[in-house]
CSV table of C-alpha atoms and ligand atoms in Angstrom, one decimal:
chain,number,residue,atom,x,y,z
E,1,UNK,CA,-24.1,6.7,2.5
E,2,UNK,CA,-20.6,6.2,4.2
E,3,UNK,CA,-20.3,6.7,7.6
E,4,UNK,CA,-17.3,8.5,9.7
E,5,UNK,CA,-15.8,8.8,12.4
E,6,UNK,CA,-13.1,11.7,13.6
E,7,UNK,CA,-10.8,11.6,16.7
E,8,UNK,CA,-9.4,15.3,17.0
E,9,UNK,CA,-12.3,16.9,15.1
E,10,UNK,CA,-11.5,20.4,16.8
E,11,UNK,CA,-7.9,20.2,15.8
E,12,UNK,CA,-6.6,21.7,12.0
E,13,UNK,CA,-6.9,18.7,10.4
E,14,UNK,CA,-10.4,17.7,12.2
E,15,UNK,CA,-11.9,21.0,11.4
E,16,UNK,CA,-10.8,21.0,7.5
E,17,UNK,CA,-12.2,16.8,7.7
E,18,UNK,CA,-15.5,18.4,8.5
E,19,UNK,CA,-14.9,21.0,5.7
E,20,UNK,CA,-14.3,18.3,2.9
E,21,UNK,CA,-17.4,16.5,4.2
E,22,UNK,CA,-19.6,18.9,4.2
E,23,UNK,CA,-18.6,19.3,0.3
E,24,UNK,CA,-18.9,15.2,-0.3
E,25,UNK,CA,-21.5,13.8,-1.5
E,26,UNK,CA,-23.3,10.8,0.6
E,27,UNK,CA,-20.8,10.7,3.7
E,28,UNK,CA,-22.1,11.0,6.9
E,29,UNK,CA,-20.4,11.8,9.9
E,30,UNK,CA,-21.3,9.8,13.1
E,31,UNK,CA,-18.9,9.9,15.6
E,32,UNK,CA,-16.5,13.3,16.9
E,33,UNK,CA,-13.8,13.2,19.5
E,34,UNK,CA,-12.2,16.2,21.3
E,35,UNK,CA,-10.0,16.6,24.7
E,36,UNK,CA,-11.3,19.5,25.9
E,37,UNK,CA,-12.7,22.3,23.4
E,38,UNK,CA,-16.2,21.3,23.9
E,39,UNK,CA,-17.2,25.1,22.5
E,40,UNK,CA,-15.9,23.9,19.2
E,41,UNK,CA,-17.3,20.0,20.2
E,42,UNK,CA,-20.9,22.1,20.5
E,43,UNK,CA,-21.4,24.3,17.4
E,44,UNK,CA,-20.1,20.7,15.1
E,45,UNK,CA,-22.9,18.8,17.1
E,46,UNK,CA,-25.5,21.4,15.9
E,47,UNK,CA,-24.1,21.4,12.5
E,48,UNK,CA,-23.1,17.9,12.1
E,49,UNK,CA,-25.8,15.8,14.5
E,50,UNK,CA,-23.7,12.8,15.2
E,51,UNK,CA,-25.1,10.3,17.3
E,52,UNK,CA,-21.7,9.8,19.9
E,53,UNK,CA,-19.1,12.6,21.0
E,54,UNK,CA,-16.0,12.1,23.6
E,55,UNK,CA,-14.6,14.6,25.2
E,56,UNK,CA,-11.1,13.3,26.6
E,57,UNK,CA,-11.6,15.6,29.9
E,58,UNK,CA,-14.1,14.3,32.0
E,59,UNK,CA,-14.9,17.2,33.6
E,60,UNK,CA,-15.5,19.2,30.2
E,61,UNK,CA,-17.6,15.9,28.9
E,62,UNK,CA,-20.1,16.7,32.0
E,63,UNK,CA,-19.8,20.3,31.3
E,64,UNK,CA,-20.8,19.8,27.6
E,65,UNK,CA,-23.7,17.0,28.6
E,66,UNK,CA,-25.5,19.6,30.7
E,67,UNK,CA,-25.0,22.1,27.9
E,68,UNK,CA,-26.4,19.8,25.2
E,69,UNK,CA,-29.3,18.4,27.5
E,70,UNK,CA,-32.2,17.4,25.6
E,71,UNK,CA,-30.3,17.0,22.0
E,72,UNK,CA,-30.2,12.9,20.4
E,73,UNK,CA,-26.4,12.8,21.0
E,74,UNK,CA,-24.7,10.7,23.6
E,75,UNK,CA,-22.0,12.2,25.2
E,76,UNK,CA,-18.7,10.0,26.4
E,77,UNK,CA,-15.6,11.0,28.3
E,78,UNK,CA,-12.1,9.9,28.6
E,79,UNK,CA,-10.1,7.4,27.1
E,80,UNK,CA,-13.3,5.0,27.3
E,81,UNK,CA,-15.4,7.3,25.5
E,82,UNK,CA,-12.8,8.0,22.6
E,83,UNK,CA,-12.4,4.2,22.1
E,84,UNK,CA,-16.0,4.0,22.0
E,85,UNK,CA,-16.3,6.1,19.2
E,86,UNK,CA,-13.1,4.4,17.4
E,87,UNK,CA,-15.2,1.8,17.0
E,88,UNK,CA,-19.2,2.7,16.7
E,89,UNK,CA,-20.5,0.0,14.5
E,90,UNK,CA,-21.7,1.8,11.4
E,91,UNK,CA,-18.6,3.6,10.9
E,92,UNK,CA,-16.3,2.4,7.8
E,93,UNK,CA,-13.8,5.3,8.4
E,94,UNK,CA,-12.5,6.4,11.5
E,95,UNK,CA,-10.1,9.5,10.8
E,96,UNK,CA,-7.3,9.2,13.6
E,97,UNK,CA,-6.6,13.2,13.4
E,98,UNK,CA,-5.9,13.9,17.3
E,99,UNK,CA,-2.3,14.5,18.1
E,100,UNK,CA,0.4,12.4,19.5
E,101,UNK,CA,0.9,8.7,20.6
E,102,UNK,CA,-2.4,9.1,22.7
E,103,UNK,CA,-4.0,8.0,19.5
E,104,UNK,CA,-1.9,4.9,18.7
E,105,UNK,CA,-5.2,3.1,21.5
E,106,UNK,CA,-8.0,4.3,19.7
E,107,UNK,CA,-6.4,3.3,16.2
E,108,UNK,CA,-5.6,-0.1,17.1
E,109,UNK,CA,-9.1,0.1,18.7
E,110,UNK,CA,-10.6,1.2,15.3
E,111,UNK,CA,-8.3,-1.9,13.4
E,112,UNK,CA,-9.6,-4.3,15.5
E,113,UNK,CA,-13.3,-3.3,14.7
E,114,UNK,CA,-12.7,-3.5,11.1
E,115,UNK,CA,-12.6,0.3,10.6
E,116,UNK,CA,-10.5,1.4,7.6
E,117,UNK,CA,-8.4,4.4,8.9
E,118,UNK,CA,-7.9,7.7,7.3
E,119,UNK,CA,-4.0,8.4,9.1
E,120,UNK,CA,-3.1,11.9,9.8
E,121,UNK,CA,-2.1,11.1,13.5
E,122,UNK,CA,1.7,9.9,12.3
E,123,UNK,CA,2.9,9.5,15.8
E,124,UNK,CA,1.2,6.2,16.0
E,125,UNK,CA,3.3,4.7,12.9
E,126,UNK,CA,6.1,6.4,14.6
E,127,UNK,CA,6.0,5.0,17.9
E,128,UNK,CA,3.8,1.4,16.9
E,129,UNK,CA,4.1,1.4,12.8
E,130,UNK,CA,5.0,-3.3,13.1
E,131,UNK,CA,2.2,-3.2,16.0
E,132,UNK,CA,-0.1,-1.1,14.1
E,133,UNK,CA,0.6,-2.4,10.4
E,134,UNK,CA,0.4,-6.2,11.4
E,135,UNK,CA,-2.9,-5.5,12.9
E,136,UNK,CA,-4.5,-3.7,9.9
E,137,UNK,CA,-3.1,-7.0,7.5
E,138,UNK,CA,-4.8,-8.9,10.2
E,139,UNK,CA,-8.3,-7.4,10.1
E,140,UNK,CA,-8.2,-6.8,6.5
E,141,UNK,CA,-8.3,-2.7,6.8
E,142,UNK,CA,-6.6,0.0,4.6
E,143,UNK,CA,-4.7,2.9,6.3
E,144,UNK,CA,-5.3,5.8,3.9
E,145,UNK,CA,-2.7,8.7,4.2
E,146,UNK,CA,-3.6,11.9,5.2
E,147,UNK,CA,-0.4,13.2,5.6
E,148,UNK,CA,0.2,15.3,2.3
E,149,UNK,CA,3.4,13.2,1.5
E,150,UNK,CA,2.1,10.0,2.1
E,151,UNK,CA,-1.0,11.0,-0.2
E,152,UNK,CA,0.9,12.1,-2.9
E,153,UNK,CA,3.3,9.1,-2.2
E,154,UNK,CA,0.7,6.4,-2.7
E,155,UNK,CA,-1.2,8.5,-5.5
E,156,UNK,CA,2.3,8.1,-7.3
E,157,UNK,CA,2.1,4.3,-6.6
E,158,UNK,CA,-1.7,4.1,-7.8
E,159,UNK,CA,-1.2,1.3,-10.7
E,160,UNK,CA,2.4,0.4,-10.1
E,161,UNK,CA,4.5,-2.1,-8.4
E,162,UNK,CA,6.7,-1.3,-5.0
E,163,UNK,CA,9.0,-4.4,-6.6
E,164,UNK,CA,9.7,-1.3,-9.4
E,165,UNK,CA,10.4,1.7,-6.6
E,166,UNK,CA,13.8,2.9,-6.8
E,167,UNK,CA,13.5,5.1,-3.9
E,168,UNK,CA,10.8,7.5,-2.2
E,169,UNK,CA,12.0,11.3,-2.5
E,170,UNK,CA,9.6,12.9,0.9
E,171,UNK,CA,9.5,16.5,0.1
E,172,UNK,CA,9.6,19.1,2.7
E,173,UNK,CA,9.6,22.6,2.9
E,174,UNK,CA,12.6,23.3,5.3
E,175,UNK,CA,10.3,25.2,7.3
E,176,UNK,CA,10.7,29.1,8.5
E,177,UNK,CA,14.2,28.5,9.6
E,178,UNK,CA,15.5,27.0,6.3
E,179,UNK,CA,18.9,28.3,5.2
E,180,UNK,CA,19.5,29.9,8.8
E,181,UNK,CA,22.6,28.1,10.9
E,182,UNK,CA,23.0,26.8,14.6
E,183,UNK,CA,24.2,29.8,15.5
E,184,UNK,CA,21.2,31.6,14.3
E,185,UNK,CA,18.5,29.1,15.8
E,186,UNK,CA,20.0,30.2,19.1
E,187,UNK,CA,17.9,33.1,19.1
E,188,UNK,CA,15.2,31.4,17.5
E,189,UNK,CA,11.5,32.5,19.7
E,190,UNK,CA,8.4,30.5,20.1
E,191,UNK,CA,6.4,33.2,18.1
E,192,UNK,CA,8.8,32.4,15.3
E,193,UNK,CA,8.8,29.0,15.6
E,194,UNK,CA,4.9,29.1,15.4
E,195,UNK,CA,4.9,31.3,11.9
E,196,UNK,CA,5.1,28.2,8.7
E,197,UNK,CA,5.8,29.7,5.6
E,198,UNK,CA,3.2,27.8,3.4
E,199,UNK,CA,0.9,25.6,6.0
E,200,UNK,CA,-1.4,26.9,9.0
E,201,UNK,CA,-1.5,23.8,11.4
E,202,UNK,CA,-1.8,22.9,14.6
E,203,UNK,CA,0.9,24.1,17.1
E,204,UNK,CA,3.1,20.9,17.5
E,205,UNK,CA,3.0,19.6,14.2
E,206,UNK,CA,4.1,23.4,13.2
E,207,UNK,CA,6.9,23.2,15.9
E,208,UNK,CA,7.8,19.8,14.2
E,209,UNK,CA,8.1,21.5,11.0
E,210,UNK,CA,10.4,24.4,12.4
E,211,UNK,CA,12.9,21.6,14.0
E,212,UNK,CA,12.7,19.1,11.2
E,213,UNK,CA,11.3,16.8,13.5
E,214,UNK,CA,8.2,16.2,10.8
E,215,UNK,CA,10.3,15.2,8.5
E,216,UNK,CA,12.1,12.7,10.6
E,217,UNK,CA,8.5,11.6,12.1
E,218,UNK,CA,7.5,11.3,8.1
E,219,UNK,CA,10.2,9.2,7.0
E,220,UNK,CA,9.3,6.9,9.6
E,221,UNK,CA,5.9,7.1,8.8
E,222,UNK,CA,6.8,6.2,5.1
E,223,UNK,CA,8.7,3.2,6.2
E,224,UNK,CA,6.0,1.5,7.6
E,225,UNK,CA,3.1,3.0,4.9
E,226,UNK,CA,5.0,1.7,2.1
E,227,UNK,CA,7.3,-1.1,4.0
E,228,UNK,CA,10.1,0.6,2.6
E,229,UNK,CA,13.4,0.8,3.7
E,230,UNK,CA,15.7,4.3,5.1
E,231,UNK,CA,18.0,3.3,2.3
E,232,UNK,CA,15.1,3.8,-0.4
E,233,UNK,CA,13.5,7.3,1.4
E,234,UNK,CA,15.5,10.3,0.6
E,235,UNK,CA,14.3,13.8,1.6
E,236,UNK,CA,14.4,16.6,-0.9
E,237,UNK,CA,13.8,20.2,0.5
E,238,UNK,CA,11.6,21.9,-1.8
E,239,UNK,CA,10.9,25.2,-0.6
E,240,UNK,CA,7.4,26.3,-2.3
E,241,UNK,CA,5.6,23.1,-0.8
E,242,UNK,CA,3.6,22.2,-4.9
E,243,UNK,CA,5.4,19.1,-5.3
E,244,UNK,CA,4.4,17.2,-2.4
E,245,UNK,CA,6.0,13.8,-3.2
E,246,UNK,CA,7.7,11.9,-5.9
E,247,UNK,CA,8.4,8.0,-6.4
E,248,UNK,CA,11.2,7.2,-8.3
E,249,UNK,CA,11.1,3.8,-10.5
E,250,UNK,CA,13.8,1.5,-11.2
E,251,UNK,CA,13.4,2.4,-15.0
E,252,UNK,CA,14.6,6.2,-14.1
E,253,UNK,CA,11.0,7.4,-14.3
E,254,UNK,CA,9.9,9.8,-11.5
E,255,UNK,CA,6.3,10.4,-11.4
E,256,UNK,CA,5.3,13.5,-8.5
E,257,UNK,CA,1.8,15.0,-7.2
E,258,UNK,CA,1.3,18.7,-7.5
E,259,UNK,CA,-0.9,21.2,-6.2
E,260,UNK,CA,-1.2,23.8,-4.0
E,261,UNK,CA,-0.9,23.4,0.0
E,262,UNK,CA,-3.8,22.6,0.8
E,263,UNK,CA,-4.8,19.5,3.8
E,264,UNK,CA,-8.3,19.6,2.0
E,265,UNK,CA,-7.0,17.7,-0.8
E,266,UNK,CA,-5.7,14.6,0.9
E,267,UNK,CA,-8.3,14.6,3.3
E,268,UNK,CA,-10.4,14.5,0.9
E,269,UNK,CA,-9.0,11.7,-1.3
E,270,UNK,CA,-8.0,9.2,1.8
E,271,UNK,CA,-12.4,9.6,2.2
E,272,UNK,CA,-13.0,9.3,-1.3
E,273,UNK,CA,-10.4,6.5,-2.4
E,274,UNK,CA,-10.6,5.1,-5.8
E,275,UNK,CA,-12.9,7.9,-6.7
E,276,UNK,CA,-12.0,11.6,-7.2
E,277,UNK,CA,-14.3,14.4,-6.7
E,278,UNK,CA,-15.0,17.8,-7.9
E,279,UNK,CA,-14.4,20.6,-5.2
E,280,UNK,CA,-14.2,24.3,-5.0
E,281,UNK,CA,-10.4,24.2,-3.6
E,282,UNK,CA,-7.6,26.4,-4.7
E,283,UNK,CA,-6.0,24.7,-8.3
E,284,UNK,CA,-2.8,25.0,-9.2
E,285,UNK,CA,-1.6,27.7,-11.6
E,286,UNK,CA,1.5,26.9,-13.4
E,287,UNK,CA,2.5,30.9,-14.3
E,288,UNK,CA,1.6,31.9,-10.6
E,289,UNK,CA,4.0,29.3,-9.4
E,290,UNK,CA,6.6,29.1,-11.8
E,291,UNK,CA,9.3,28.2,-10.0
E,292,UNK,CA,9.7,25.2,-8.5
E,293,UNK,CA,13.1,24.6,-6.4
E,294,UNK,CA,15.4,22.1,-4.6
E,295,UNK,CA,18.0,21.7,-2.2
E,296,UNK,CA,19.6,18.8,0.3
E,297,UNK,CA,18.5,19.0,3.6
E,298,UNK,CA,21.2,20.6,6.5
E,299,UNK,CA,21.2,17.3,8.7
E,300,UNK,CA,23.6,19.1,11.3
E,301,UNK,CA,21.7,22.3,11.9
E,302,UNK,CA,18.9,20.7,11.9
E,303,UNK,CA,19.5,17.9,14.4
E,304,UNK,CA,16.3,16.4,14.8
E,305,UNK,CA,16.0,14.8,11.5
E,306,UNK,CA,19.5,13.2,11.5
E,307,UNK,CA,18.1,11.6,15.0
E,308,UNK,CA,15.1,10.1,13.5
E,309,UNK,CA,17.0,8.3,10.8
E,310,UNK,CA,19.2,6.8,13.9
E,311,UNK,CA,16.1,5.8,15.6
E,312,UNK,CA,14.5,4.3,12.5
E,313,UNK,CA,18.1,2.5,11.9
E,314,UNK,CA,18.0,1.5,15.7
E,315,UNK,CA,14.2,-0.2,15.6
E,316,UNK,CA,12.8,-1.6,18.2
E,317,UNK,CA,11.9,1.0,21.1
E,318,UNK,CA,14.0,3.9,19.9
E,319,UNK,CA,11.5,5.6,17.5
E,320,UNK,CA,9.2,5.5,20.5
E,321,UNK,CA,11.7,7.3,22.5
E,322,UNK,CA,11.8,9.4,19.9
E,323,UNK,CA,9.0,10.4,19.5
E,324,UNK,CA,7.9,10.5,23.0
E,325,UNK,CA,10.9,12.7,23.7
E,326,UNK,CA,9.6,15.0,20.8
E,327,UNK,CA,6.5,15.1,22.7
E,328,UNK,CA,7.8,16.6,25.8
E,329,UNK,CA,10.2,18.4,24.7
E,330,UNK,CA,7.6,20.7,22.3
E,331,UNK,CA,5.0,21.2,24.9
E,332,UNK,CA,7.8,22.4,27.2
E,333,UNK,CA,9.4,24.5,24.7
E,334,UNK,CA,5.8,26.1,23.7
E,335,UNK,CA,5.6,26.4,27.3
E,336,UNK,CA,8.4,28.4,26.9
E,337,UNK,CA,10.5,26.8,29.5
E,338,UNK,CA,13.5,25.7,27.0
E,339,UNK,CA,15.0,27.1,24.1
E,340,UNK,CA,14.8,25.7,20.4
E,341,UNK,CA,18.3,24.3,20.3
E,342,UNK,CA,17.6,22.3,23.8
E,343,UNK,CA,14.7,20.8,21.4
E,344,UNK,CA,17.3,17.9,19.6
E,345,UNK,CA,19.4,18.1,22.7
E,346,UNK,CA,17.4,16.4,25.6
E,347,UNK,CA,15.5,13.8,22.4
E,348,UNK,CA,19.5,12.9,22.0
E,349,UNK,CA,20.1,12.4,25.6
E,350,UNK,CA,16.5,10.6,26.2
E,351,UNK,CA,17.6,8.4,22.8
E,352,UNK,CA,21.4,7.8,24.9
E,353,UNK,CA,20.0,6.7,28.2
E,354,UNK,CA,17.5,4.0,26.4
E,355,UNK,CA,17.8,0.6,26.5
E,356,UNK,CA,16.3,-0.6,23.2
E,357,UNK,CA,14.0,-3.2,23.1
E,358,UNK,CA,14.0,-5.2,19.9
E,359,UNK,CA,10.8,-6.8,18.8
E,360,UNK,CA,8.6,-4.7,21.8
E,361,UNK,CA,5.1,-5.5,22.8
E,362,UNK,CA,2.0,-2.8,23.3
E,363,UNK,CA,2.4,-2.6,26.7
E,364,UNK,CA,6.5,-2.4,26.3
E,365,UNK,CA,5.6,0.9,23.9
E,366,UNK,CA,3.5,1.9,25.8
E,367,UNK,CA,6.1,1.6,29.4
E,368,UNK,CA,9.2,3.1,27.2
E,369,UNK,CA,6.6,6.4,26.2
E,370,UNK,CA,6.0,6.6,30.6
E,371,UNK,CA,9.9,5.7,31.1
E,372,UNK,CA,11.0,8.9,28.2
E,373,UNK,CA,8.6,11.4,30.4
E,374,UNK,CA,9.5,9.9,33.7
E,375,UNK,CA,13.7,10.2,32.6
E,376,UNK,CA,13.1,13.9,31.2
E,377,UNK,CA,11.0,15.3,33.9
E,378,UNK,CA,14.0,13.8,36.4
E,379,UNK,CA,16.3,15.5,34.3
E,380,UNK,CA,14.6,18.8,33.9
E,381,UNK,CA,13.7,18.7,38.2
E,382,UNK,CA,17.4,18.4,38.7
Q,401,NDP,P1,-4.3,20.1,16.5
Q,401,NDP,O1,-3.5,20.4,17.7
Q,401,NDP,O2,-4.8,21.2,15.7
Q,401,NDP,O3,-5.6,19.2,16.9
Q,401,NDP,C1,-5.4,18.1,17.7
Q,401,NDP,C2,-6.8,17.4,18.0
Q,401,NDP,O4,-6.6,16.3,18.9
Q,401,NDP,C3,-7.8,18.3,18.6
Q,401,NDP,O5,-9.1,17.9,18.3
Q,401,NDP,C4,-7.5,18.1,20.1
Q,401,NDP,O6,-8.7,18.4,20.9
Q,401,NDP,C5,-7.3,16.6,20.1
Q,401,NDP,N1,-6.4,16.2,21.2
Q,401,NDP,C6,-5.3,16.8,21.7
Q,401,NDP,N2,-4.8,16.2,22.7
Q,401,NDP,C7,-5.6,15.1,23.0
Q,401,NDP,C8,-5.6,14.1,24.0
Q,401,NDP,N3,-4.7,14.0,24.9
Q,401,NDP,N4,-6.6,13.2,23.9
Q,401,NDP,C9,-7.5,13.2,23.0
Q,401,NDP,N5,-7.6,14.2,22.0
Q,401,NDP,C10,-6.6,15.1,22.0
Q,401,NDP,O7,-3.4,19.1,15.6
Q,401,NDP,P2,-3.4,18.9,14.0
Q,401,NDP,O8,-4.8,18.8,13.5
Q,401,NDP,O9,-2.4,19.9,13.5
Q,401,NDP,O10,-2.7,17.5,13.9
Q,401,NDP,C11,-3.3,16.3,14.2
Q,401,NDP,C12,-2.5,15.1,13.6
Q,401,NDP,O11,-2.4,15.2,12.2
Q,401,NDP,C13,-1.0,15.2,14.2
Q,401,NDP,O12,-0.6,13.9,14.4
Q,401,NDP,C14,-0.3,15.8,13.0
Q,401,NDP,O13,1.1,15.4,13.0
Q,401,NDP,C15,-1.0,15.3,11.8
Q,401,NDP,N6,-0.9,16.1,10.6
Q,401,NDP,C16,-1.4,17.4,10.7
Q,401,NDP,C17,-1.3,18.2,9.6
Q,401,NDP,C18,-1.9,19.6,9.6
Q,401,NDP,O14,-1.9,20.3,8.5
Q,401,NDP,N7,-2.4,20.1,10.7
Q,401,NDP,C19,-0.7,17.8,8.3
Q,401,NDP,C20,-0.3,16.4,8.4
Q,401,NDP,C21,-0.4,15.6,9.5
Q,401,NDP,P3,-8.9,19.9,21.5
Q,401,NDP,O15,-9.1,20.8,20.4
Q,401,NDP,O16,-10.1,19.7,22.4
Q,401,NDP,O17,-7.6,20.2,22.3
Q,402,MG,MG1,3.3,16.2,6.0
C-alpha cells in the first residue's frame, strides 16, 4: 500500500488527485491540506479518512475541529499544520498541488523528509527551482511532473539520454485570446479571461493561461525539471491541446505524448511511475481529432511570456520577482481592480526596479517575494 499526501486537495488538481486515487489500486491517502474550504476539507475526510488535515486559516481549522468532533482525524492549522502533513512519516508521496510560492516551504519540508514529490505547484520551481532541485539530489527524492508538459516531457525522455536532446518543444494552447492583438486585449474582461478553451482549472492558473504567463512559468519549470537550458526550450502553440509535449533528439527524431486534455492522466502517472494503469478516462480518437495544428507564439502581444524568458536569462532573483509580481498582479486583476493589459505592465516595472541577486539564499527568496508585494502595493497606493 503507498501512502499520500496532498497540499491543495480542494483545488482542481487536488480534487481530480483524489479522483485518480480513488481509481488506483493499493494507494492510500493519509494526509490533506486546504486554506480555507473546510466544507470541501469535510466531505474528503468522510470519504477519504486520513489520519492528519490542515487547514491554512486558523480560524476555519477550529471551525472544522468542532464540526468533525469525535471522528480519528487530527486536525492542524496554519503554516505549522501544512508542514506537518508535508512530512507525516508514512507518506512516500506528498502531491504539492496548492497554488503559488506559498508551497515552495512545505515542498522543501517534504524533500527534507525524504518524500518523493508529485509537482503540480510550478511556482516553487519558478521562484526556488537551484534551491529546490539541489535539495531533492541531496535527500535522494524524485520530483514527478504533474504539469501535463512536464509529463509528457519526461514520458518522451523515458529510456533516452538528455546528452541526445536537441531541444524541448513546450506545447501550449495560446489560450482564449490566441490570434487576438494588443489592441483587442484592451477590452479583454475577467469573465473572459476565466473561459479556457480546452482545460477547466483553477482561477489563477486559468488567468496564467489567458496572459501567457503559464507558459513563461512552464519554461522555467522545464529548465530546472530537465536542467535544460532557454536555448534548448522552444514553445510551439498548438491550438487543440492533444500533443502535450515533444522532445527533439540530436538524430532529428522527435518523439511526442498524445491524448486528450485530461489532468487525470498525469496525475495519475507521477503516482503510478514506472507502472501504467488501466482507467476509465476519455482515449484519444484519431478521426474525432483529426487535425492537429501549429503556430509560433506572438511574444509582443502577449508580453508576459517574453518577460519570463528575460527573467529566466536574468537568474538569480528575477524569476522570483516574476513570479511574485504574477501573483499580485492576478489576484488584483480577478479582483477586478486592473485591466488585463496592466497584467505584463506592473510584472515589467516590479522586474525594472529589482536589484538581482545572483546565487540567493531561502530567506533572500523568500525577502525579494515580501520586497515585489511591498513595491506594488506602494505603487498601486500612490
Ligand atoms: P486551485 O486554485 O484550484 O486550488 C488551489 C489549492 O491550494 C486549494 O486546495 C486551496 O485551498 C489551496 N490554497 C490556496 N491558497 C493557499 C494558501 N495560501 N495556503 C495553503 N493552501 C492554499 O488551483 P489549481 O488546482 O488549479 O492549481 C494548483 C497548482 O497546480 C498551481 O500551481 C497550478 O499552476 C498547478 N497546475 C494546475 C493545473 C490545473 O489543471 N488546474 C495544471 C497544471 C498545473 P482552498 O480550496 O481551501 O482555497
Ligand atoms: Mg501545463
Amino acid at each position: 500500500m503507498k501512502k499520500i499526501c496532498i497540499l491543495g486537495s480542494t483545488g482542481s488538481i487536488g480534487t481530480q488527485t483524489l479522483e485518480v486515487v480513488q481509481n488506483l489500486p493499493d494507494i492510500k491517502v493519509i494526509g490533506l491540506s486546504a486554506h480555507r474550504n473546510i466544507d470541501l476539507l469535510e466531505k474528503q475526510i468522510y470519504q477519504f479518512k486520513p489520519e492528519k488535515v490542515a487547514v491554512m486559516d486558523e480560524q476555519e481549522a477550529l471551525r472544522l475541529r468542532t464540526r468533525i468532533q469525535g471522528l480519528d482525524v487530527k486536525v492542524l492549522a496554519g503554516m505549522e499544520g501544512v508542514l506537518e502533513i508535508a512530512q507525516m512519516e508514512e507518506a512516500e508521496i506528498v502531491v504539492t498541488a496548492v497554488v503559488g510560492m506559498i508551497g515552495l516551504r512545505p515542498t522543501l519540508a517534504a524533500i527534507g523528509a525524504k518524500k518523493d514529490i508529485a509537482l503540480a505547484n510550478k511556482e516553487t520551481l519558478v521562484t526556488a527551482g537551484d534551491i529546490v532541485m539541489k535539495a531533492a539530489k541531496k535527500n535522494g527524492v524524485s520530483i514527478y511532473p504533474v504539469d501535463s508538459e512536464h509529463s509528457a516531457i519526461f514520458q518522451c525522455l523515458q529510456g533516452n539520454q538528455m546528452n541526445d536532446v536537441q531541444q524541448i518543444i513546450l506545447t501550449a494552447s495560446g489560450g482564449p485570446f490566441r490570434g487576438k492583438s494588443a489592441e483587442d486585449l484592451k477590452m479583454v474582461t475577467k469573465e473572459q479571461a476565466l473561459c479556457h478553451p480546452n482545460w477547466n482549472m483553477g482561477a489563477k492558473i486559468t488567468i496564467d493561461s489567458a496572459t501567457m504567463m503559464n507558459k513563461g512559468l512552464e519554461v522555467i519549470e522545464a529548465k530546472w525539471l530537465f536542467n535544460i537550458d532557454l536555448e534548448h526550450i522552444k514553445v510551439l502553440i498548438h491550438p487543440q491541446s492533444i500533443i502535450h509535449s515533444m522532445v527533439e533528439f540530436v538524430d532529428g527524431s522527435v518523439i511526442a505524448q498524445l491524448g486528450e486534455p485530461d489532468m487525470k492522466v498525469p496525475i495519475q502517472y507521477a503516482l503510478t511511475y514506472p507502472k501504467r494503469f488501466l482507467n476509465p478516462y476519455p482515449k484519444l480518437d484519431f478521426m474525432q481529432r483529426n487535425t492537429l495544428t501549429f503556430e509560433e507564439p506572438d511574444l509582443k502581444t502577449f508580453r508576459c511570456l517574453f518577460l519570463a524568458y528575460e527573467a529566466l536569462q536574468a537568474g538569480g532573483t528575477m524569476p522570483t520577482v516574476l513570479n511574485a509580481a504574477n501573483e499580485a498582479v492576478v489576484a488584483r486583476f480577478l479582483k477586478g481592480k486592473l485591466s488585463f493589459t496592466e497584467i505584463p505592465k506592473w510584472i515589467e516595472e516590479a522586474m525594472e526596479h529589482h536589484e538581482n541577486i545572483k546565487h540567493p539564499s531561502l530567506e533572500d527568496i523568500l525577502y525579494i517575494e515580501k520586497w515585489t508585494y511591498n513595491y506594488l502595493e506602494s505603487r498601486w497606493k500612490a
